[in-house]
Amino acid sequence: MKKILLLLANGFEAVEASVFTDVLGWNKWEGDGSTEVVTVGLHAQLQCTWNFKVIPEKLLHEIALEDFDALAIPGGFEEAGFYVDAFSEEFQMVVRHFDKQQKPIATICVASLILAHSGILQNRLATTYHHPTSKRLVQLKSYGVKITDERIIQTGHIITSSNPGTGFDVVFRFLEILTSTANTQKVQDLMGFH
């Protein structure tokens, strides 16, 4: 069994978290059965971007990072306070741990800024939200990241993406890293993606 830490900041975008729980949940019940997602946050109750609340299964101080095989992080909105948790030392410590262990890390949209803030993306190729109206790609570059305008970029064990619309593609790529191409194709087929 591979345990995935789904790290949730206050102000996270629910749809970006739900693609992780959904695809990896489908894999648990209908795929090879090898994935288990644990939702983790800094607070007993988290406020999503669009005004509903979520209770994470565990608080960060209650878990041992060594028990997890991979890290997944959804993005969120500055207006919802996302970067308070996202840029906290607690989040940075989690990111550095998984990077040091070379364990798979998948982010959607602006969650890549969490990785950049931790220093692990310096001189690495990555992307983030880059709509023409957004400042986030310039922000990512300011961390010494080699930016790209690709929708999704995988650099070694790290996946970053450019917008919420990439969610399913990111998680299917993540599932392929965690399991196999054949298993991922099976889950995609069962979920109606073929």
Short mmCIF file of C-alpha atoms in Angstrom, two decimals:
data_model
loop_
_atom_site.label_atom_id
_atom_site.label_comp_id
_atom_site.label_asym_id
_atom_site.label_seq_id
_atom_site.Cartn_x
_atom_site.Cartn_y
_atom_site.Cartn_z
CA MET A 1 0.00 0.00 0.00
CA LYS A 2 1.27 3.47 -0.93
CA LYS A 3 0.21 6.23 1.44
CA ILE A 4 -0.24 9.66 -0.10
CA LEU A 5 -0.16 12.78 2.05
CA LEU A 6 -2.69 15.26 0.65
CA LEU A 7 -1.48 18.50 2.21
CA LEU A 8 -4.27 21.07 2.52
CA ALA A 9 -3.67 24.77 3.20
CA ASN A 10 -6.46 27.02 4.39
CA GLY A 11 -7.92 28.60 1.25
CA PHE A 12 -7.20 25.56 -0.96
CA GLU A 13 -9.26 25.04 -4.10
CA ALA A 14 -11.58 22.11 -3.45
CA VAL A 15 -11.69 20.86 -7.03
CA GLU A 16 -7.90 20.53 -7.06
CA ALA A 17 -7.96 18.45 -3.88
CA SER A 18 -10.89 16.35 -5.07
CA VAL A 19 -9.13 15.09 -8.20
CA PHE A 20 -6.48 13.54 -5.95
CA THR A 21 -9.04 11.92 -3.63
CA ASP A 22 -11.21 10.78 -6.53
CA VAL A 23 -8.62 9.23 -8.87
CA LEU A 24 -6.59 7.68 -6.07
CA GLY A 25 -9.82 6.51 -4.44
CA TRP A 26 -10.95 4.87 -7.68
CA ASN A 27 -7.56 3.17 -7.78
CA LYS A 28 -8.01 1.90 -4.23
CA TRP A 29 -11.37 0.28 -5.00
CA GLU A 30 -11.26 -0.41 -8.76
CA GLY A 31 -7.60 -0.27 -9.77
CA ASP A 32 -4.73 -2.21 -8.23
CA GLY A 33 -5.82 -1.26 -4.70
CA SER A 34 -2.42 0.18 -3.79
CA THR A 35 -3.19 3.82 -2.90
CA GLU A 36 -4.48 5.37 0.30
CA VAL A 37 -4.91 9.13 0.64
CA VAL A 38 -4.70 10.88 4.01
CA THR A 39 -5.84 14.51 4.17
CA VAL A 40 -3.62 16.61 6.43
CA GLY A 41 -3.71 20.25 7.49
CA LEU A 42 -2.52 22.66 10.15
CA HIS A 43 -6.03 23.31 11.48
CA ALA A 44 -8.86 21.09 12.75
CA GLN A 45 -11.14 22.77 10.21
CA LEU A 46 -10.07 24.26 6.90
CA GLN A 47 -11.85 26.92 4.85
CA CYS A 48 -11.88 26.20 1.12
CA THR A 49 -11.55 28.95 -1.46
CA TRP A 50 -15.26 28.97 -2.20
CA ASN A 51 -16.66 29.17 1.32
CA PHE A 52 -17.20 25.67 2.56
CA LYS A 53 -15.33 23.93 5.31
CA VAL A 54 -13.38 20.68 5.36
CA ILE A 55 -12.12 18.62 8.28
CA PRO A 56 -8.77 16.98 7.52
CA GLU A 57 -8.28 13.42 8.75
CA LYS A 58 -5.07 14.36 10.57
CA LEU A 59 -3.26 17.43 11.78
CA LEU A 60 0.33 17.76 10.59
CA HIS A 61 1.79 17.35 14.09
CA GLU A 62 -0.08 14.03 14.46
CA ILE A 63 1.64 12.22 11.59
CA ALA A 64 5.10 10.82 10.86
CA LEU A 65 6.28 11.90 7.41
CA GLU A 66 8.27 8.67 7.13
CA ASP A 67 4.96 6.75 6.94
CA PHE A 68 4.10 8.34 3.59
CA ASP A 69 5.24 7.42 0.08
CA ALA A 70 4.18 10.53 -1.84
CA LEU A 71 3.00 14.11 -1.43
CA ALA A 72 0.11 15.85 -3.21
CA ILE A 73 -0.75 19.55 -2.87
CA PRO A 74 -3.67 21.45 -4.41
CA GLY A 75 -3.44 25.18 -5.07
CA GLY A 76 -5.66 27.94 -3.76
CA PHE A 77 -6.35 31.66 -3.70
CA GLU A 78 -4.44 34.46 -2.03
CA GLU A 79 -7.79 36.16 -1.33
CA ALA A 80 -8.79 33.11 0.74
CA GLY A 81 -5.56 33.21 2.76
CA PHE A 82 -3.92 30.29 0.94
CA TYR A 83 -0.32 31.52 1.22
CA VAL A 84 -0.43 31.86 5.02
CA ASP A 85 -0.38 28.07 5.48
CA ALA A 86 1.30 27.40 2.14
CA PHE A 87 4.40 29.44 2.96
CA SER A 88 4.52 28.41 6.62
CA GLU A 89 7.64 26.70 7.96
CA GLU A 90 5.52 23.60 8.71
CA PHE A 91 4.59 23.22 5.02
CA GLN A 92 8.14 23.96 3.91
CA MET A 93 9.49 21.24 6.19
CA VAL A 94 7.09 18.69 4.63
CA VAL A 95 8.14 19.63 1.09
CA ARG A 96 11.85 19.44 1.88
CA HIS A 97 11.40 16.03 3.52
CA PHE A 98 9.72 14.49 0.46
CA ASP A 99 12.23 16.08 -1.91
CA LYS A 100 15.20 14.86 0.15
CA GLN A 101 13.75 11.34 0.06
CA GLN A 102 13.12 11.68 -3.72
CA LYS A 103 9.50 10.64 -3.17
CA PRO A 104 6.88 11.67 -5.75
CA ILE A 105 5.47 15.20 -5.31
CA ALA A 106 2.49 16.39 -7.37
CA THR A 107 1.11 19.93 -7.33
CA ILE A 108 -1.68 21.63 -9.22
CA CYS A 109 -1.64 25.28 -10.31
CA VAL A 110 -0.16 27.70 -7.72
CA ALA A 111 0.78 24.89 -5.32
CA SER A 112 4.11 24.82 -7.18
CA LEU A 113 4.86 28.13 -5.45
CA ILE A 114 4.96 26.19 -2.17
CA LEU A 115 7.74 24.05 -3.62
CA ALA A 116 9.56 27.10 -4.96
CA HIS A 117 9.27 28.88 -1.60
CA SER A 118 10.95 25.88 0.06
CA GLY A 119 13.92 26.19 -2.29
CA ILE A 120 13.59 22.76 -3.91
CA LEU A 121 12.77 24.13 -7.39
CA GLN A 122 15.84 26.31 -7.72
CA ASN A 123 17.43 25.66 -11.13
CA ARG A 124 14.70 23.10 -11.89
CA LEU A 125 12.12 23.30 -14.67
CA ALA A 126 8.58 23.98 -13.39
CA THR A 127 5.40 25.88 -14.10
CA THR A 128 2.49 27.48 -12.26
CA TYR A 129 -0.67 29.40 -13.08
CA HIS A 130 0.17 31.56 -16.09
CA HIS A 131 -2.91 33.21 -17.45
CA PRO A 132 -1.95 36.54 -19.10
CA THR A 133 -3.68 38.39 -16.23
CA SER A 134 -1.65 36.61 -13.56
CA LYS A 135 1.63 37.48 -11.82
CA ARG A 136 2.28 33.92 -10.62
CA LEU A 137 4.71 32.81 -13.37
CA VAL A 138 6.91 35.86 -12.69
CA GLN A 139 6.69 35.05 -8.97
CA LEU A 140 7.81 31.47 -9.64
CA LYS A 141 10.75 32.71 -11.72
CA SER A 142 11.82 34.99 -8.84
CA TYR A 143 12.68 31.85 -6.85
CA GLY A 144 15.33 30.85 -9.39
CA VAL A 145 13.06 28.39 -11.17
CA LYS A 146 13.48 27.64 -14.86
CA ILE A 147 9.95 28.41 -15.97
CA THR A 148 8.05 26.85 -18.85
CA ASP A 149 4.66 27.59 -20.37
CA GLU A 150 3.78 23.90 -20.71
CA ARG A 151 0.49 22.80 -19.14
CA ILE A 152 2.22 20.13 -17.05
CA ILE A 153 5.90 19.58 -16.43
CA GLN A 154 7.53 16.65 -14.71
CA THR A 155 11.09 17.10 -13.50
CA GLY A 156 12.30 13.89 -11.91
CA HIS A 157 9.96 13.08 -9.02
CA ILE A 158 8.16 16.47 -9.13
CA ILE A 159 5.04 17.37 -11.15
CA THR A 160 3.86 20.98 -11.52
CA SER A 161 1.00 22.35 -13.59
CA SER A 162 -0.40 25.59 -14.99
CA ASN A 163 -4.07 25.74 -13.98
CA PRO A 164 -6.99 23.92 -12.32
CA GLY A 165 -7.94 22.41 -15.69
CA THR A 166 -4.84 20.20 -15.57
CA GLY A 167 -6.02 18.45 -12.40
CA PHE A 168 -7.02 15.07 -13.79
CA ASP A 169 -3.97 14.90 -16.09
CA VAL A 170 -1.66 15.64 -13.14
CA VAL A 171 -3.24 12.96 -10.96
CA PHE A 172 -3.21 10.33 -13.71
CA ARG A 173 0.50 11.02 -14.25
CA PHE A 174 0.99 10.80 -10.47
CA LEU A 175 -0.90 7.47 -10.39
CA GLU A 176 1.32 6.16 -13.20
CA ILE A 177 4.42 7.01 -11.13
CA LEU A 178 2.90 5.32 -8.07
CA THR A 179 1.61 2.22 -9.89
CA SER A 180 1.98 1.46 -13.61
CA THR A 181 0.90 2.61 -17.04
CA ALA A 182 -1.44 -0.37 -17.46
CA ASN A 183 -3.11 0.22 -14.10
CA THR A 184 -3.50 3.96 -14.81
CA GLN A 185 -5.10 3.21 -18.17
CA LYS A 186 -7.52 0.82 -16.45
CA VAL A 187 -8.56 3.50 -13.94
CA GLN A 188 -8.89 6.10 -16.71
CA ASP A 189 -11.11 3.72 -18.67
CA LEU A 190 -13.30 2.94 -15.65
CA MET A 191 -13.69 6.66 -14.99
CA GLY A 192 -14.70 7.33 -18.60
CA PHE A 193 -11.56 9.06 -19.82
CA HIS A 194 -11.20 6.82 -22.89
#
